[in-house]
Amino acid sequence: MIFESPHPPITVPEESFSDYLLGSLGDRRDKAAFIEGPTGRRVTYGELRDQAAAAARCLAARGLERGGVVAICSPNVPEYATAFHATAMAGGCSTTLNPLNTEDELVKQVNDSGARWYITIPPLLDTARSVAGRTSIEEIIVFGEADGATAFADVIAAGMGSDASEPMGVEDPREDLLTLPYSSGTTGLSKGVMLTHRNVVANIEQISSVGLVEPDDVVMAVVPFFHIYGMVVVMSGALRAGATVVTMPRFDLVAFLETIQRDRATCLYLVPPIVLALAKHPVVDNYDLSSVKWIMSGAAPLGEEAAVACQERIGCRVFQGYGMTEASPVTHLCFGENVAADKISTVGPTIPSTEMLIVDLESGEPLGPGEEGEVWLRGPQVMKGYLGNPEATAETVDAGGWLHSGDVAVADEDGYMTIVDRAKELIKYKGYQVAPAELEDLLLSHPSVADVAVIPMPDEEAGEIPKACVVRAGDVSEEALLEYVAERVAPQKKVRVVEFLDEIPKSASGKILRRVLVERERAARSRAG
């Protein structure tokens, strides 16, 4: 059976992303769109739109054409949104980079995306220069000022000139790419997810119709904008509502609590580790969080115990959502005053104009309420495909338009979904995707590693941590392998535990039997406690 959304269907506006969010400001022109958390600096809606349009004209004059790619590598600052909209207004596409990625990881994404401009912050300039030297980057632009790089303020100023011409802009919202985030999909290495203007506009319209954010709300932006959750749900969803977004460049619990108290934040979009901190850390009691109306947790499953503890301590409802980068990202939301308490561990039903199937893992046959199977999804927010990878696209989105999520779930009679497992191999560390295949390739490059399988290991704070099951080819310690990986990957990808085995279980075709290793890990933890 197809699980339909309980919400009325939407009509997707046939507009570009920036026209949809900033085309008509009305009485919002002088209202704060962004507040910079650490400094209190404000950027109004009018300044955001005017500066983005000016930067778009300058980028177009520098050669950014329809389909051209701009890489943005920055923590959350108000200018992030300005640069993102400027690229979109010029008809270009943003690929968003994790500032914590290693140089090799950044180079790989920049080369794969074909980016020609690189926008960053002064403290990351040395890395940006190194990346530019190994890629097709033609110009480095910084938020602020730094020797040897173009100041973003100068880009805006150049576009403000009377002789600046209008850029090409967006021709077809259904086909033109807005953003190119990278995702490992259901397995394997990271791939560019092609999201069109229509994909993202549809998703913002879908989540807005559920009624999360209101014009008077103050939304905390601690989820990074380079992540699809931060980019679409937090940054863009709040702008659509006409709310104010408070940016935090990194998560620090005390600074986070101080900012909520200072700016009277009403809406908190979080990930499970932060929800857990709000539920358990003693310092929380030192701050007035009475302004908070609700907390929405996403990017990874949130346990019922942590959700209830946070809800009782903060005094507001805690909800969950679900989605994938390949779905722009939201497909499910559990939200509303009338949501029953026993639904707190669910991610809710599908959002408007989104269909769901729960299918048998073996046969692919549709299942009904109460039956566990893989989640398939269909709606206007589903990606155009993976960049330059038609095979992976076909494996993920079938001919019927169904996006195969790789997640195993069960839906109740009301269509409220609970994630119970993952058919896909990805590890979710604090909401970040970690692909086992990438870590396995890296470990196999070590001369003392003969074979390896990386699996998720449960962790209360992080959700899951990567564990490497290693067959040695020589004398090597756990500490040496942990250090070997840590030197070569971003922090969230570090292997945290190594176990040495005599062999890795594999199928007749040579495929790693991860479920065998995962069940073995569960059994060992059960015996231990």
Coordinates of C-alpha atoms in Angstrom, one line a residue:
M1 CA 0.0 0.0 0.0
I2 CA 1.1 3.6 -0.6
F3 CA 1.1 5.7 2.6
E4 CA -0.3 9.2 1.6
S5 CA 0.4 12.4 3.5
P6 CA -2.4 13.5 5.9
H7 CA -1.7 17.1 4.8
P8 CA -3.4 18.7 1.8
P9 CA -1.2 18.7 -1.3
I10 CA 0.7 21.8 -2.3
T11 CA 1.2 23.6 -5.6
V12 CA 4.9 24.1 -6.3
P13 CA 5.6 27.7 -7.2
E14 CA 7.2 27.9 -10.6
E15 CA 9.8 30.4 -9.4
S16 CA 13.5 30.5 -8.9
F17 CA 14.8 29.9 -5.3
S18 CA 15.7 33.6 -4.7
D19 CA 12.5 35.0 -6.2
Y20 CA 10.5 32.6 -4.1
L21 CA 12.3 33.6 -0.8
L22 CA 13.2 37.3 -1.5
G23 CA 11.1 38.4 -4.4
S24 CA 8.6 40.4 -2.5
L25 CA 9.8 41.6 0.9
G26 CA 6.8 43.8 1.8
D27 CA 7.2 45.1 5.4
R28 CA 10.2 42.7 6.0
R29 CA 12.7 45.0 4.3
D30 CA 14.0 46.5 7.5
K31 CA 13.5 43.5 9.7
A32 CA 16.5 41.4 10.8
A33 CA 16.9 38.4 8.6
F34 CA 20.1 37.3 10.4
I35 CA 21.8 38.0 13.7
E36 CA 25.4 37.0 14.0
G37 CA 25.4 35.1 17.3
P38 CA 28.9 35.9 18.6
T39 CA 28.6 39.7 17.9
G40 CA 24.9 40.5 17.7
R41 CA 25.5 42.1 14.2
R42 CA 22.2 42.3 12.2
V43 CA 21.5 41.9 8.5
T44 CA 18.1 43.0 7.3
Y45 CA 16.0 41.3 4.6
G46 CA 16.6 44.4 2.4
E47 CA 20.3 44.2 2.9
L48 CA 20.3 40.5 2.2
R49 CA 18.5 40.8 -1.1
D50 CA 20.2 44.0 -2.3
Q51 CA 23.7 42.7 -1.5
A52 CA 23.0 39.2 -3.0
A53 CA 21.8 40.9 -6.2
A54 CA 24.9 43.1 -6.4
A55 CA 27.2 40.1 -5.8
A56 CA 25.3 38.2 -8.5
R57 CA 26.0 41.0 -11.0
C58 CA 29.7 41.0 -10.1
L59 CA 30.0 37.2 -10.3
A60 CA 28.3 37.2 -13.6
A61 CA 30.7 39.9 -14.9
R62 CA 33.6 37.6 -13.7
G63 CA 32.3 34.8 -15.8
L64 CA 29.7 32.9 -13.7
E65 CA 27.1 31.7 -16.2
R66 CA 24.1 29.5 -16.0
G67 CA 25.2 26.1 -14.5
G68 CA 28.6 27.5 -13.3
V69 CA 29.6 26.2 -9.9
V70 CA 30.7 28.2 -6.8
A71 CA 32.2 26.4 -3.8
I72 CA 31.3 27.8 -0.4
C73 CA 33.5 26.6 2.5
S74 CA 32.5 28.5 5.7
P75 CA 31.0 28.2 9.1
N76 CA 27.6 29.7 9.7
V77 CA 27.7 33.5 9.2
P78 CA 25.1 35.8 7.7
E79 CA 27.2 36.3 4.6
Y80 CA 26.8 32.6 3.8
A81 CA 23.2 33.2 2.8
T82 CA 24.2 36.3 0.8
A83 CA 26.7 34.3 -1.2
F84 CA 24.3 31.4 -1.7
H85 CA 21.6 33.7 -3.1
A86 CA 24.1 35.6 -5.2
T87 CA 25.2 32.4 -6.9
A88 CA 21.6 31.4 -7.5
M89 CA 20.6 34.8 -8.8
A90 CA 23.4 34.7 -11.3
G91 CA 22.1 31.3 -12.6
G92 CA 25.0 29.4 -10.9
C93 CA 25.0 26.5 -8.6
S94 CA 26.6 26.3 -5.1
T95 CA 28.5 23.3 -3.9
T96 CA 28.8 23.5 -0.1
L97 CA 31.9 22.2 1.6
N98 CA 32.5 21.1 5.2
P99 CA 35.2 23.4 6.6
L100 CA 36.5 20.5 8.7
N101 CA 37.2 18.4 5.7
T102 CA 40.8 17.6 4.9
E103 CA 42.5 19.2 1.9
D104 CA 42.3 16.0 -0.1
E105 CA 38.5 15.8 0.6
L106 CA 38.0 19.4 -0.4
V107 CA 40.0 18.9 -3.6
K108 CA 38.0 15.8 -4.6
Q109 CA 34.7 17.7 -4.2
V110 CA 35.9 20.8 -6.0
N111 CA 37.3 18.8 -8.9
D112 CA 34.2 16.6 -9.2
S113 CA 31.8 19.6 -9.1
G114 CA 33.9 21.7 -11.5
A115 CA 33.8 24.8 -9.2
R116 CA 35.7 27.8 -10.5
W117 CA 35.2 30.2 -7.5
Y118 CA 35.9 29.4 -3.8
I119 CA 34.3 31.4 -1.0
T120 CA 35.7 31.0 2.5
I121 CA 36.8 32.8 5.6
P122 CA 40.3 34.3 6.3
P123 CA 41.4 31.6 8.9
L124 CA 40.8 28.9 6.1
L125 CA 42.7 30.9 3.4
D126 CA 45.9 28.7 3.5
T127 CA 43.8 25.6 2.8
A128 CA 41.9 27.4 0.1
R129 CA 45.1 28.4 -1.6
S130 CA 46.3 24.8 -1.6
V131 CA 42.9 23.5 -2.9
A132 CA 43.0 26.2 -5.6
G133 CA 46.4 25.0 -6.7
R134 CA 45.2 21.5 -7.3
T135 CA 41.8 22.3 -8.9
S136 CA 40.1 24.6 -11.5
I137 CA 39.5 27.4 -8.9
E138 CA 40.1 30.7 -10.6
E139 CA 39.4 33.1 -7.7
I140 CA 39.3 32.9 -3.9
I141 CA 36.8 35.2 -2.2
V142 CA 36.7 35.7 1.6
F143 CA 34.1 36.9 4.0
G144 CA 36.1 39.7 5.6
E145 CA 39.6 40.7 4.4
A146 CA 42.8 38.8 3.8
D147 CA 45.9 39.4 1.7
G148 CA 45.8 37.5 -1.6
A149 CA 42.1 37.0 -1.7
T150 CA 39.1 39.1 -2.9
A151 CA 36.9 40.5 -0.2
F152 CA 33.3 39.6 -0.5
A153 CA 32.4 43.2 0.4
D154 CA 34.3 44.3 -2.7
V155 CA 32.3 41.8 -4.8
I156 CA 29.1 43.4 -3.5
A157 CA 30.5 46.9 -4.0
A158 CA 31.4 46.2 -7.6
G159 CA 28.0 44.9 -8.3
M160 CA 26.4 48.1 -6.9
G161 CA 27.9 50.2 -9.6
S162 CA 25.5 51.9 -12.1
D163 CA 27.3 50.2 -15.1
A164 CA 26.8 46.7 -13.7
S165 CA 24.6 44.5 -16.0
E166 CA 22.1 42.0 -14.9
P167 CA 23.2 38.3 -14.9
M168 CA 21.7 35.6 -17.0
G169 CA 19.7 34.2 -14.1
V170 CA 17.6 31.1 -14.0
E171 CA 15.9 29.9 -17.2
D172 CA 14.1 26.8 -16.1
P173 CA 13.5 26.1 -12.3
R174 CA 12.7 22.5 -13.1
E175 CA 16.1 21.9 -14.8
D176 CA 18.6 24.5 -13.5
L177 CA 20.6 23.4 -10.5
L178 CA 20.5 25.4 -7.4
T179 CA 22.9 23.4 -5.2
L180 CA 25.2 20.4 -5.4
P181 CA 25.7 19.0 -1.9
Y182 CA 27.6 15.7 -1.6
S183 CA 26.1 12.6 -0.1
S184 CA 27.2 8.9 0.0
G185 CA 23.6 7.9 -0.8
T186 CA 22.8 4.4 0.3
T187 CA 26.4 3.1 0.0
G188 CA 29.8 3.8 -1.4
L189 CA 31.7 7.1 -1.8
S190 CA 30.4 10.6 -1.8
K191 CA 28.5 11.8 -4.9
G192 CA 27.2 15.2 -6.0
V193 CA 23.4 15.4 -5.5
M194 CA 21.8 17.6 -8.2
L195 CA 19.0 19.6 -6.6
T196 CA 17.1 22.0 -8.9
H197 CA 15.5 25.3 -7.9
R198 CA 12.1 23.5 -8.1
N199 CA 13.3 20.6 -5.9
V200 CA 14.3 23.0 -3.1
V201 CA 11.4 25.4 -3.5
A202 CA 9.0 22.5 -3.4
N203 CA 10.5 21.2 -0.1
I204 CA 10.4 24.7 1.5
E205 CA 6.8 25.0 0.5
Q206 CA 6.1 21.5 1.9
I207 CA 7.6 22.1 5.3
S208 CA 6.2 25.7 5.5
S209 CA 2.7 24.4 4.9
V210 CA 3.0 22.3 8.1
G211 CA 3.4 25.5 10.0
L212 CA 6.7 25.1 11.9
V213 CA 8.0 28.7 11.8
E214 CA 6.0 32.0 12.1
P215 CA 7.1 35.5 11.2
D216 CA 7.7 36.5 14.8
D217 CA 10.0 33.5 15.5
V218 CA 13.7 33.6 16.3
V219 CA 15.4 30.5 14.9
M220 CA 18.8 29.2 16.1
A221 CA 21.1 28.2 13.3
V222 CA 23.7 25.9 14.9
V223 CA 23.2 23.1 12.3
P224 CA 25.8 24.0 9.7
F225 CA 24.6 25.6 6.5
F226 CA 26.8 23.4 4.4
H227 CA 24.6 20.5 5.5
I228 CA 21.3 20.1 3.6
Y229 CA 19.4 20.3 6.9
G230 CA 20.9 23.7 7.8
M231 CA 20.8 25.0 4.2
V232 CA 17.1 24.3 3.4
V233 CA 15.2 23.7 6.7
V234 CA 17.0 26.2 9.0
M235 CA 18.4 29.0 6.7
S236 CA 15.8 28.9 3.9
G237 CA 12.7 27.8 5.8
A238 CA 13.1 30.6 8.3
L239 CA 13.5 33.2 5.5
R240 CA 10.4 31.9 3.8
A241 CA 8.5 32.5 7.0
G242 CA 9.9 36.0 7.5
A243 CA 11.6 35.0 10.8
T244 CA 15.0 36.0 12.2
V245 CA 17.9 33.5 12.0
V246 CA 20.7 33.6 14.7
T247 CA 23.9 32.1 13.3
M248 CA 26.5 30.3 15.3
P249 CA 29.8 29.4 13.6
R250 CA 30.3 26.3 15.8
F251 CA 28.6 24.6 18.6
D252 CA 29.6 25.5 22.1
L253 CA 27.0 24.6 24.8
V254 CA 27.5 27.6 27.0
A255 CA 27.6 30.1 24.0
F256 CA 24.5 28.3 22.6
L257 CA 22.6 28.7 25.9
E258 CA 23.7 32.3 26.3
T259 CA 22.6 33.2 22.8
I260 CA 19.1 31.6 23.3
Q261 CA 18.7 33.6 26.4
R262 CA 20.0 36.9 24.9
D263 CA 18.0 36.7 21.7
R264 CA 14.9 35.0 23.1
A265 CA 15.1 32.2 20.6
T266 CA 11.8 30.4 20.0
C267 CA 12.7 27.5 17.6
L268 CA 15.6 25.1 17.9
Y269 CA 16.6 22.9 15.0
L270 CA 19.0 20.4 16.5
V271 CA 20.7 17.0 16.1
P272 CA 20.5 14.2 18.8
P273 CA 23.8 14.9 20.6
I274 CA 22.7 18.5 21.3
V275 CA 19.2 17.3 22.5
L276 CA 21.0 14.9 24.8
A277 CA 23.2 17.8 26.2
L278 CA 20.0 19.8 26.9
A279 CA 18.6 16.9 28.7
K280 CA 21.5 16.0 30.8
H281 CA 24.2 18.7 31.2
P282 CA 24.0 20.5 34.5
V283 CA 25.0 23.9 33.0
V284 CA 21.6 24.1 31.3
D285 CA 20.0 25.0 34.6
N286 CA 21.9 28.3 34.7
Y287 CA 20.0 29.8 31.7
D288 CA 16.5 31.0 31.0
L289 CA 15.2 29.0 28.0
S290 CA 11.6 29.9 28.6
S291 CA 11.3 31.5 25.2
V292 CA 11.7 28.2 23.4
K293 CA 8.4 27.0 21.9
W294 CA 9.7 23.7 20.4
I295 CA 12.7 21.6 19.5
M296 CA 13.0 19.7 16.2
S297 CA 15.6 17.0 16.0
G298 CA 16.9 15.6 12.7
A299 CA 19.8 14.1 10.7
A300 CA 19.9 11.0 12.9
P301 CA 17.4 9.0 15.0
L302 CA 16.6 10.4 18.5
G303 CA 15.9 7.9 21.3
E304 CA 12.6 8.2 23.1
E305 CA 14.3 8.5 26.5
A306 CA 16.5 11.5 25.5
A307 CA 13.5 13.2 23.8
V308 CA 11.3 12.8 26.9
A309 CA 14.0 14.0 29.2
C310 CA 14.7 17.0 27.1
Q311 CA 11.1 17.8 26.8
E312 CA 10.5 17.7 30.5
R313 CA 13.6 19.7 31.4
I314 CA 13.2 22.5 28.9
G315 CA 9.4 22.6 29.1
C316 CA 8.6 22.5 25.4
R317 CA 7.6 19.8 22.9
V318 CA 10.4 17.9 21.2
F319 CA 9.7 16.6 17.7
Q320 CA 11.6 14.7 15.0
G321 CA 11.9 14.9 11.3
Y322 CA 13.3 12.6 8.6
G323 CA 14.8 13.2 5.2
M324 CA 17.7 12.6 2.9
T325 CA 20.0 14.9 0.9
E326 CA 18.5 13.2 -2.2
A327 CA 15.1 14.5 -1.1
S328 CA 16.1 18.2 -0.6
P329 CA 15.9 16.9 2.3
V330 CA 12.6 16.6 4.2
T331 CA 10.1 13.8 3.7
H332 CA 8.6 13.3 7.2
L333 CA 7.7 15.6 10.1
C334 CA 6.3 14.9 13.5
F335 CA 5.0 18.3 14.5
G336 CA 2.0 20.0 16.0
E337 CA 0.2 20.7 19.3
N338 CA -2.1 17.8 18.8
V339 CA 0.6 15.1 18.2
A340 CA 0.0 12.4 20.8
A341 CA 2.7 11.8 23.4
D342 CA 3.2 8.2 22.2
K343 CA 4.4 9.5 18.8
I344 CA 7.5 11.2 20.2
S345 CA 9.8 8.4 19.0
T346 CA 8.5 8.6 15.5
V347 CA 9.5 11.0 12.6
G348 CA 5.9 11.5 11.8
P349 CA 3.9 11.0 8.6
T350 CA 5.0 12.2 5.1
I351 CA 4.8 15.9 4.4
P352 CA 2.4 17.3 1.8
S353 CA 2.6 15.9 -1.7
T354 CA 4.9 13.1 -0.6
E355 CA 4.2 9.4 -0.9
M356 CA 5.8 6.5 0.9
L357 CA 6.1 2.8 0.4
I358 CA 7.4 0.3 3.0
V359 CA 8.7 -2.6 0.9
D360 CA 10.0 -6.1 1.7
L361 CA 13.8 -6.2 1.7
E362 CA 13.9 -9.4 -0.2
S363 CA 11.0 -9.3 -2.6
G364 CA 10.4 -5.5 -3.0
E365 CA 6.7 -6.1 -2.4
P366 CA 4.8 -3.3 -0.6
L367 CA 4.0 -3.9 3.1
G368 CA 1.3 -2.6 5.4
P369 CA 1.2 -0.9 8.8
G370 CA 3.2 -2.6 11.5
E371 CA 5.5 -4.4 9.0
E372 CA 9.2 -3.6 8.7
G373 CA 10.8 -2.9 5.4
E374 CA 12.8 -0.4 3.3
V375 CA 11.4 3.1 2.9
W376 CA 10.7 4.3 -0.6
L377 CA 9.7 7.9 -1.2
R378 CA 8.2 9.9 -4.1
G379 CA 7.5 13.6 -4.4
P380 CA 8.6 16.9 -6.2
Q381 CA 11.6 17.2 -3.8
V382 CA 13.4 14.1 -5.1
M383 CA 16.7 15.0 -6.7
K384 CA 17.4 15.3 -10.4
G385 CA 20.1 12.7 -10.0
Y386 CA 23.8 12.2 -9.0
L387 CA 26.3 14.4 -11.0
G388 CA 28.0 12.4 -13.7
N389 CA 26.8 9.1 -12.3
P390 CA 23.8 7.7 -14.1
E391 CA 24.3 4.2 -12.7
A392 CA 24.1 5.3 -9.1
T393 CA 21.1 7.5 -10.0
A394 CA 19.3 4.5 -11.5
E395 CA 20.1 2.4 -8.4
T396 CA 18.6 5.1 -6.1
V397 CA 15.6 6.5 -8.0
D398 CA 13.7 3.8 -10.0
A399 CA 11.7 4.2 -13.2
G400 CA 8.6 4.9 -11.2
G401 CA 10.2 7.9 -9.5
W402 CA 10.6 6.1 -6.1
L403 CA 13.6 7.1 -4.1
H404 CA 15.0 4.0 -2.4
S405 CA 16.2 5.4 1.0
G406 CA 18.1 2.4 2.3
D407 CA 16.5 2.9 5.7
V408 CA 14.4 0.2 7.4
A409 CA 11.3 1.4 9.1
V410 CA 7.8 0.6 10.3
A411 CA 4.7 2.8 9.9
D412 CA 1.7 2.7 12.2
E413 CA -2.0 2.9 11.1
D414 CA -1.7 6.7 11.0
G415 CA 1.3 6.6 8.8
Y416 CA 3.7 7.7 11.5
M417 CA 7.1 6.2 10.7
T418 CA 9.7 4.9 13.1
I419 CA 13.2 4.1 11.8
V420 CA 14.3 0.7 13.1
D421 CA 17.5 -0.1 11.2
R422 CA 19.4 0.8 8.0
A423 CA 19.7 -1.4 5.0
K424 CA 22.3 1.0 3.7
E425 CA 25.8 0.9 5.0
L426 CA 26.2 4.5 6.1
I427 CA 27.2 5.3 9.7
K428 CA 25.6 8.3 11.3
Y429 CA 28.1 10.1 13.5
K430 CA 26.4 13.1 15.2
G431 CA 24.2 13.4 12.1
Y432 CA 27.0 13.3 9.6
Q433 CA 27.2 10.6 7.0
V434 CA 30.3 8.4 7.2
A435 CA 30.8 5.9 4.4
P436 CA 32.4 2.6 5.5
A437 CA 33.8 2.1 2.0
E438 CA 35.9 5.3 2.2
L439 CA 37.4 4.3 5.5
E440 CA 38.0 0.7 4.3
D441 CA 39.9 2.0 1.2
L442 CA 42.0 4.2 3.4
L443 CA 42.8 1.4 5.9
L444 CA 43.7 -1.0 3.1
S445 CA 46.4 1.4 2.0
H446 CA 48.2 0.7 5.3
P447 CA 50.9 -1.9 4.7
S448 CA 50.0 -3.9 7.8
V449 CA 46.3 -4.3 6.9
A450 CA 45.3 -7.3 4.9
D451 CA 41.5 -6.9 5.1
V452 CA 39.0 -4.7 6.8
A453 CA 35.3 -4.0 7.4
V454 CA 34.0 -0.8 9.0
I455 CA 30.7 -1.0 10.9
P456 CA 28.7 1.2 13.2
M457 CA 29.0 0.9 16.9
P458 CA 26.3 2.4 19.2
D459 CA 27.3 5.4 21.2
E460 CA 25.1 7.4 23.6
E461 CA 26.5 10.8 22.6
A462 CA 27.3 10.4 18.9
G463 CA 24.6 7.9 18.0
E464 CA 27.1 5.7 16.2
I465 CA 30.8 5.7 15.9
P466 CA 32.9 3.9 13.2
K467 CA 34.5 0.7 14.3
A468 CA 37.1 -1.1 12.1
C469 CA 37.3 -4.9 12.1
V470 CA 40.9 -5.5 10.8
V471 CA 42.8 -8.6 9.6
R472 CA 46.5 -7.8 10.1
A473 CA 49.1 -8.4 7.4
G474 CA 51.9 -7.3 9.8
D475 CA 52.6 -6.0 13.3
V476 CA 50.4 -3.0 14.0
S477 CA 48.5 -1.7 17.0
E478 CA 45.0 -0.2 17.4
E479 CA 46.6 3.2 18.3
A480 CA 48.7 3.2 15.2
L481 CA 45.7 2.6 12.9
L482 CA 43.5 5.1 14.7
E483 CA 46.2 7.7 14.2
Y484 CA 46.7 6.7 10.6
V485 CA 43.1 7.4 9.8
A486 CA 42.8 10.5 11.9
E487 CA 45.6 12.2 10.0
R488 CA 43.8 11.7 6.7
V489 CA 40.1 12.4 7.2
A490 CA 37.8 15.0 8.6
P491 CA 37.1 14.7 12.4
Q492 CA 33.6 13.1 12.0
K493 CA 35.1 10.3 9.9
K494 CA 37.7 9.1 12.4
V495 CA 37.7 5.4 13.3
R496 CA 37.1 5.3 17.1
V497 CA 37.6 1.6 17.8
V498 CA 39.6 -1.2 16.1
E499 CA 39.1 -4.9 16.6
F500 CA 41.5 -7.5 15.2
L501 CA 39.9 -10.6 13.6
D502 CA 41.3 -13.6 11.8
E503 CA 39.0 -13.1 8.8
I504 CA 36.2 -10.8 7.5
P505 CA 32.9 -12.6 6.8
K506 CA 32.0 -12.4 3.1
S507 CA 29.4 -13.7 0.7
A508 CA 30.2 -16.1 -2.1
S509 CA 30.5 -13.1 -4.4
G510 CA 33.0 -11.5 -2.0
K511 CA 30.7 -8.8 -0.5
I512 CA 31.4 -8.0 3.1
L513 CA 28.6 -9.4 5.4
R514 CA 28.3 -6.3 7.6
R515 CA 25.1 -7.6 9.3
V516 CA 27.1 -10.6 10.6
L517 CA 29.6 -8.2 12.2
V518 CA 26.9 -5.9 13.5
E519 CA 25.1 -8.8 15.1
R520 CA 28.3 -10.0 16.6
E521 CA 28.9 -6.6 18.1
R522 CA 25.4 -6.4 19.5
A523 CA 25.8 -9.8 21.1
A524 CA 29.1 -8.9 22.7
R525 CA 27.6 -5.7 24.1
S526 CA 24.7 -7.6 25.5
R527 CA 27.0 -10.1 27.2
A528 CA 29.0 -7.2 28.7
G529 CA 26.0 -5.5 30.3

